Short mmCIF file of C-alpha atoms in Angstrom, two decimals:
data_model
loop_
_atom_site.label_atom_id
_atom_site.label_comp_id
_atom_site.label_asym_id
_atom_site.label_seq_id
_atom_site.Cartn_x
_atom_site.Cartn_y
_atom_site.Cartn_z
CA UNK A 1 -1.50 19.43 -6.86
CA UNK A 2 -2.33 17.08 -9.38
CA UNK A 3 -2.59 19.63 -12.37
CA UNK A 4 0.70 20.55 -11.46
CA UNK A 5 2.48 17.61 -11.32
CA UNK A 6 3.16 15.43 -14.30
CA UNK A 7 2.74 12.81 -12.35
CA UNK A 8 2.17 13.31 -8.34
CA UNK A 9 4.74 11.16 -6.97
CA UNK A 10 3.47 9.23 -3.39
CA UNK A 11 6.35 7.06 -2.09
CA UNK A 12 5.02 4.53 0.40
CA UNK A 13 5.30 5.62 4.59
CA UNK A 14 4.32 3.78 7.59
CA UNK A 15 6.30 5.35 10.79
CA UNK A 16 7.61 8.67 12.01
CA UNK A 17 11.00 7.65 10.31
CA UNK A 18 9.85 7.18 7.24
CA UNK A 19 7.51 10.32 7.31
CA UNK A 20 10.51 12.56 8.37
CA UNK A 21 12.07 11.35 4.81
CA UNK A 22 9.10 12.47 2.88
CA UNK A 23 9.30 15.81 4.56
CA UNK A 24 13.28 16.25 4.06
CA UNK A 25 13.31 15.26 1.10
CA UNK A 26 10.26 17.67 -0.40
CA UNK A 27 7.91 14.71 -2.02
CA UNK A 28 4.26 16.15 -1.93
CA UNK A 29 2.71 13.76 -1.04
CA UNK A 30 3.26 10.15 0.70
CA UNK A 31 1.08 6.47 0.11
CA UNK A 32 0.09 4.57 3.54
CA UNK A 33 -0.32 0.96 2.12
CA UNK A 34 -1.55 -2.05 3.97
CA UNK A 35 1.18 -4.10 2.99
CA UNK A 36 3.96 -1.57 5.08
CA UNK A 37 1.75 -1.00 8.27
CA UNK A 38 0.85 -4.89 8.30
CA UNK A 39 4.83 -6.14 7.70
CA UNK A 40 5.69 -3.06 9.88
CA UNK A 41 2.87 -3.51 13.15
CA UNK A 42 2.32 -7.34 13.15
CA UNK A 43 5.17 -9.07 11.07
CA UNK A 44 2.50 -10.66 9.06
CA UNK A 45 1.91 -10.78 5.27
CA UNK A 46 -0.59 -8.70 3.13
CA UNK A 47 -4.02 -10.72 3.35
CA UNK A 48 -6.24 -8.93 5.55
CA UNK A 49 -4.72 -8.86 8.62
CA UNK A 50 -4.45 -5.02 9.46
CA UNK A 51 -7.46 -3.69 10.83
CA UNK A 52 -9.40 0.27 10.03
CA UNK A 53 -7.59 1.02 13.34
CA UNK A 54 -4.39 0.21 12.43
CA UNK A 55 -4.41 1.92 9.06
CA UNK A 56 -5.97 4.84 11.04
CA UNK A 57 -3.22 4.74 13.30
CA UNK A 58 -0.40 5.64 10.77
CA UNK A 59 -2.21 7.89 8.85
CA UNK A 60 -2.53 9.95 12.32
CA UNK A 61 1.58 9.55 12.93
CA UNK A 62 2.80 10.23 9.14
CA UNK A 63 0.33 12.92 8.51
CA UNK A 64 1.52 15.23 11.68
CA UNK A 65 5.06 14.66 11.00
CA UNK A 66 5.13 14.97 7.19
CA UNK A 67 2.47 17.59 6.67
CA UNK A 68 1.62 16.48 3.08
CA UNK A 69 -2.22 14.95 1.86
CA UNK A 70 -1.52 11.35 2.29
CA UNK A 71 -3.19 8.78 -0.05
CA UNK A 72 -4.25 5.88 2.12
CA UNK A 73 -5.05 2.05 1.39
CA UNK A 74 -8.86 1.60 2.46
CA UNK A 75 -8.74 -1.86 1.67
CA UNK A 76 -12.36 -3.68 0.75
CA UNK A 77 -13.51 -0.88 3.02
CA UNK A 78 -13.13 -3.78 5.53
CA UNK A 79 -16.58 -5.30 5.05
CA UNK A 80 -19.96 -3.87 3.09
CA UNK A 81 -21.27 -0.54 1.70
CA UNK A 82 -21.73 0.04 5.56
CA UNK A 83 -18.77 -0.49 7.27
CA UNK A 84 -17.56 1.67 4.08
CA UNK A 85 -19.11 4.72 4.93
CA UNK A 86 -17.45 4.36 8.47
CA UNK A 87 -13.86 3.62 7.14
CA UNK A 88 -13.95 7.00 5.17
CA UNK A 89 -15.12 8.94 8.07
CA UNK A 90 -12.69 6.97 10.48
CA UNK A 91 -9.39 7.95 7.65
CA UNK A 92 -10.88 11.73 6.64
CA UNK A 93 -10.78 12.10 10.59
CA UNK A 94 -7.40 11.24 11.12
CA UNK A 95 -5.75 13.36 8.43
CA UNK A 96 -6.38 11.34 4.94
CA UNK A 97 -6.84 13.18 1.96
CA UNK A 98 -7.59 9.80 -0.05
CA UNK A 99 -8.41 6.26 0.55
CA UNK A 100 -9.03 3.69 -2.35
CA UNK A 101 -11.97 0.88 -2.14
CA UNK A 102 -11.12 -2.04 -3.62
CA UNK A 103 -13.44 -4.62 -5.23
CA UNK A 104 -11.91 -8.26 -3.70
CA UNK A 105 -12.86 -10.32 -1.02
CA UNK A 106 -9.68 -12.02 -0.42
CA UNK A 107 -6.31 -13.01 -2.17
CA UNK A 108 -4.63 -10.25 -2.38
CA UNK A 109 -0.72 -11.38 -2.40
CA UNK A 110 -1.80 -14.69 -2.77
CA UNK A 111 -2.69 -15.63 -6.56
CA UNK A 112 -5.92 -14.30 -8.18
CA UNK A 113 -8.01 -12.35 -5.71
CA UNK A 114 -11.96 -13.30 -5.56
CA UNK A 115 -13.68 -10.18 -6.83
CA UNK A 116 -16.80 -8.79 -5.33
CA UNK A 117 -19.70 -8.50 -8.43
CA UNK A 118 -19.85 -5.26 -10.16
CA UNK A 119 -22.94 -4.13 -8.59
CA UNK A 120 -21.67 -4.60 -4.80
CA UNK A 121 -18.55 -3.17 -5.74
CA UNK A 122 -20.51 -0.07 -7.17
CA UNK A 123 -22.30 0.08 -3.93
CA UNK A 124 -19.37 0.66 -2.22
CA UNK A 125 -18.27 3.24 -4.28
CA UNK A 126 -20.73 5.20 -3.87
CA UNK A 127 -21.10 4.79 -0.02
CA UNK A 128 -17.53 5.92 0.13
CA UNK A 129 -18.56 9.42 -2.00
CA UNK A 130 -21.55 9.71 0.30
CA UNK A 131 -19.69 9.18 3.29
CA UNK A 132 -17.07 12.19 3.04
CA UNK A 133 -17.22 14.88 5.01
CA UNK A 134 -15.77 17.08 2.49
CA UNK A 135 -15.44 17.04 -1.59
CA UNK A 136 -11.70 17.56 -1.20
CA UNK A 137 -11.43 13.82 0.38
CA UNK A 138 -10.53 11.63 -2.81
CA UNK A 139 -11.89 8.36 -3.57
CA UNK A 140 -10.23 6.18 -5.86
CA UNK A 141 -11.95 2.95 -7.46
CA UNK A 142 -9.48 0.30 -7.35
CA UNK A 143 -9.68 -2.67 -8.88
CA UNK A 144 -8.29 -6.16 -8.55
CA UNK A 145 -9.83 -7.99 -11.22
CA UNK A 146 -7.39 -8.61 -14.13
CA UNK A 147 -5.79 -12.03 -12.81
CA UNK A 148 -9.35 -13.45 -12.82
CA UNK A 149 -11.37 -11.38 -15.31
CA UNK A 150 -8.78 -9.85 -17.75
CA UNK A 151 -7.89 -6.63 -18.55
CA UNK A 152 -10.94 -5.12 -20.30
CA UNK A 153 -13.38 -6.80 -17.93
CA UNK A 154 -11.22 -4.72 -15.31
CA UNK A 155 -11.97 -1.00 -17.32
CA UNK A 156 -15.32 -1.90 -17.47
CA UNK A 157 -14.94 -2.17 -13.83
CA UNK A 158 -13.18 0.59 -13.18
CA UNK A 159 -15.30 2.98 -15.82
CA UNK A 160 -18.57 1.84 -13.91
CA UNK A 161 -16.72 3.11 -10.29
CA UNK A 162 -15.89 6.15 -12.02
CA UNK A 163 -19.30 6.63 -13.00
CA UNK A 164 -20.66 5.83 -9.33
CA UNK A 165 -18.37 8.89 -8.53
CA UNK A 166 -14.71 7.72 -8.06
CA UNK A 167 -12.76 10.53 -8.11
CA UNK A 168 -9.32 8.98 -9.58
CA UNK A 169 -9.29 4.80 -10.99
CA UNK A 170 -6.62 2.60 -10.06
CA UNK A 171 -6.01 -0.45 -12.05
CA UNK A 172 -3.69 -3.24 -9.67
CA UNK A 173 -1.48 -4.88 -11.61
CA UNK A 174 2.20 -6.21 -10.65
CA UNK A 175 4.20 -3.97 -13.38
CA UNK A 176 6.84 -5.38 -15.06
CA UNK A 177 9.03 -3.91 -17.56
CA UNK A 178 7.50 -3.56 -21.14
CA UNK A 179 3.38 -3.67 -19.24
CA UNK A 180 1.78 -0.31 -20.42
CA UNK A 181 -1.39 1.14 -19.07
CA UNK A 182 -4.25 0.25 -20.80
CA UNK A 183 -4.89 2.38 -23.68
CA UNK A 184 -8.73 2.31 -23.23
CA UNK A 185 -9.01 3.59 -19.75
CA UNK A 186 -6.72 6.24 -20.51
CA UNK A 187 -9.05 7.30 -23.00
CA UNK A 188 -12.34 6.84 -21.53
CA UNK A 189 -11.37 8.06 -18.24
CA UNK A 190 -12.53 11.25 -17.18
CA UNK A 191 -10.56 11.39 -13.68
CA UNK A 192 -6.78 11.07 -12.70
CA UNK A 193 -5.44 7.38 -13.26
CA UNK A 194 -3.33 6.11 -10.24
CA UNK A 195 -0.51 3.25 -10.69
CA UNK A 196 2.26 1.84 -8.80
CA UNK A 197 5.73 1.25 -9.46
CA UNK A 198 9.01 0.06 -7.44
CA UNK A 199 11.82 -1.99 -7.91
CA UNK A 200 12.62 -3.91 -11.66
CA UNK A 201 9.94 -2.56 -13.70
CA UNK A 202 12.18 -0.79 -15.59
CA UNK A 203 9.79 2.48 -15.53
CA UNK A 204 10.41 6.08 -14.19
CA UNK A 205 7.31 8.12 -12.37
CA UNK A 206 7.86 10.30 -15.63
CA UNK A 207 7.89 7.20 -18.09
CA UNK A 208 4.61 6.31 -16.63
CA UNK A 209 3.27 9.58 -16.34
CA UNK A 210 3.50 9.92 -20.31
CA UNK A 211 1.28 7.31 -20.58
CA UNK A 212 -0.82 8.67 -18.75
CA UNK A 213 -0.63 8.08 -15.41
CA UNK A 214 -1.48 11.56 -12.84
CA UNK A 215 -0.37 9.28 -9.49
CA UNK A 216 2.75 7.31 -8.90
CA UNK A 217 2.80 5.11 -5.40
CA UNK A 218 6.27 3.59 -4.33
CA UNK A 219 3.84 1.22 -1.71
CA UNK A 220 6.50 -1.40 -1.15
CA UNK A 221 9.56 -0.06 -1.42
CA UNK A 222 9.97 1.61 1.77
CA UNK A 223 9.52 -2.03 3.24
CA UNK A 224 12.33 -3.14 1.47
CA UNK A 225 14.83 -0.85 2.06
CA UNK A 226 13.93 -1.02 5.68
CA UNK A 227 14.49 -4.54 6.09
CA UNK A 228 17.39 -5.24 3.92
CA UNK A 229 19.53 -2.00 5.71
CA UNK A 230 17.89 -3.74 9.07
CA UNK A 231 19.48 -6.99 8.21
CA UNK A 232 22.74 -5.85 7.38
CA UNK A 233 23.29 -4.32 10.56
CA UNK A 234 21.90 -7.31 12.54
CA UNK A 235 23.99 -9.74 10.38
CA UNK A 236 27.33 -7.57 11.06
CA UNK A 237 26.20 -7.84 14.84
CA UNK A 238 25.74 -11.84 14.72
CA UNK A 239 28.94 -12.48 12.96
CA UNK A 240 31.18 -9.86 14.14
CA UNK A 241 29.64 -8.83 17.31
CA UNK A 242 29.94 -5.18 15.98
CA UNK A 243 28.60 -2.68 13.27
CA UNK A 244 32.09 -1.98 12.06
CA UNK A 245 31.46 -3.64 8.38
CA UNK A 246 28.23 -1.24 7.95
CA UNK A 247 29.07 2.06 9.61
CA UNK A 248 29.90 3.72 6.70
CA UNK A 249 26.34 3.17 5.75
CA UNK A 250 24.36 3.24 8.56
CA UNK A 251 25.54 6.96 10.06
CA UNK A 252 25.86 7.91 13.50
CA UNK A 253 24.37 8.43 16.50
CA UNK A 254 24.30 12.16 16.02
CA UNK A 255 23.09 11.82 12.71
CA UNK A 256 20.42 10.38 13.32
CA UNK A 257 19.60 12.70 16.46
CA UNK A 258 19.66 15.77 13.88
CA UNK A 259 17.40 13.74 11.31
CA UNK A 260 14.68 13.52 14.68
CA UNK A 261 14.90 17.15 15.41
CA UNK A 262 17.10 17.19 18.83
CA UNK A 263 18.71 20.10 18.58
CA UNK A 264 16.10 21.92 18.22
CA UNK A 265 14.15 20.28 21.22
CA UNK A 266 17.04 21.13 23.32
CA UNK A 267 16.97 24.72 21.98
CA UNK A 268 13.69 25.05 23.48
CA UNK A 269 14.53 23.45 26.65
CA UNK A 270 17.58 25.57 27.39
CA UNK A 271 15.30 28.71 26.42
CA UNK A 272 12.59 28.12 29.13
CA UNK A 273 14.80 26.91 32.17
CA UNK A 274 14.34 22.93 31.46
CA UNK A 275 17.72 22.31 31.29
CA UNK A 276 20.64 23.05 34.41
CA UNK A 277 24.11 23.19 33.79
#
């Protein structure tokens, strides 16, 4: 899939809403970030909070509803080179086809995240290879480092997890338009390069893909959208007491019950006796 796309589009999914979407509307693949299932499951900000079993959770839902390989936030690997090995066998089980390690500690979302040394980080890697049951399981070397180390501290980073075996290299950055991807890992990388994108960058999966980026991930905008269409509706509710001032935009009931597939449930019921009229 990734030779023939120029670049594999992954936007973000959480839910069995969300996964439906990705299946309707053909995307081949679909990103299962920590930041959606923690906002989504607990209400509660990015910073460690969602657990392997949580992540493990929606990878099982969105996998069996959207049938496409899902790329899947592994976080730190949620503690050393051991509890690494179990967090790959723990997603590959539930229907990942990739998980990325990342080399913090803490601070993600909030200002420059404490990076792990090279050498642990490394360690981790290569648990995470080791740990697969199967070569066609991805692991992508993420890391965090820029804010705190710089740019070419991060390839260095990122060219030493390739060499420990990462199969793609993802470099986290908040991309803003005019930010390019670093012209030395594109050229002393020897696997797929992974980056995100979303809302005010200024940047198309295609404008990114020509500088060489194979993976595009859309983690946080699925959030959004949710919550802003969300609060529309609810505001309408608490001023108007009714969804009149959104209903052109929200659908219908029957919609909606077409979108989740009951017509053809009730197809099936009416064939084998279920239903009595």
């Amino acid at each position: 899939m990734l030779e023939r796309r120029s670049p594999l589009v992954a936007p973000g999914a959480y839910d069995g809403i969300s996964a439906l979407l990705i299946r309707e509307l053909g995307f081949d693949a679909a990103y299962i970030g920590s930041f959606a299932v923690t906002a989504a499951k607990h209400g509660l900000p990015d910073i460690g909070f969602a657990s392997i079993d949580d992540m493990a959770e929606s990878v099982r839902c969105v996998s069996a509803v959207a049938d496409v390989p899902i790329i899947v936030d592994g976080e730190g690997g949620f503690g050393n080179a051991l509890h690494v090995a179990r967090t790959v066998r723990v997603l590959e089980r539930a229907g990942a086809s990739a998980t990325h390690i990342e080399d913090h500690s803490f601070g993600k979302h909030l200002g420059a995240p404490k990076v792990i040394p090279v050498k642990q980080a490394v360690d981790k890697i290569k648990a995470a290879v080791d740990a697969r049951a199967s070569e066609d399981f991805l692991i992508i070397g993420r890391s965090d480092a820029e804010m705190s180390e710089g740019q070419e501290a991060t390839v260095d980073r990122l060219l030493a997890y390739q060499e420990a075996g990462a199969d793609i290299l993802f470099m986290a950055r908040a991309l803003r338009a005019g930010d390019v991807l670093n012209k030395r890992l594109v050229a002393e990388s020897k696997v797929p390069i992974l980056i995100t994108n979303g809302p005010n960058t200024g940047y198309t999966a295609a404008d990114l893909g020509e500088q060489g980026a194979s993976i595009v991930l859309y983690p946080t905008t699925t959030s959004l959208a949710a919550e802003s269409g969300m609060r529309r509706a609810f505001e309408a509710i608490a001023r108007d007491g009714s969804t009149a001032a959104v209903d052109d935009s929200i659908g219908t009931n029957a919609q909606f019950e077409e979108f989740v597939g009951t017509s053809e449930y009730r197809a099936t019921a009416e064939r084998i006796g279920l239903l009595q009229y």
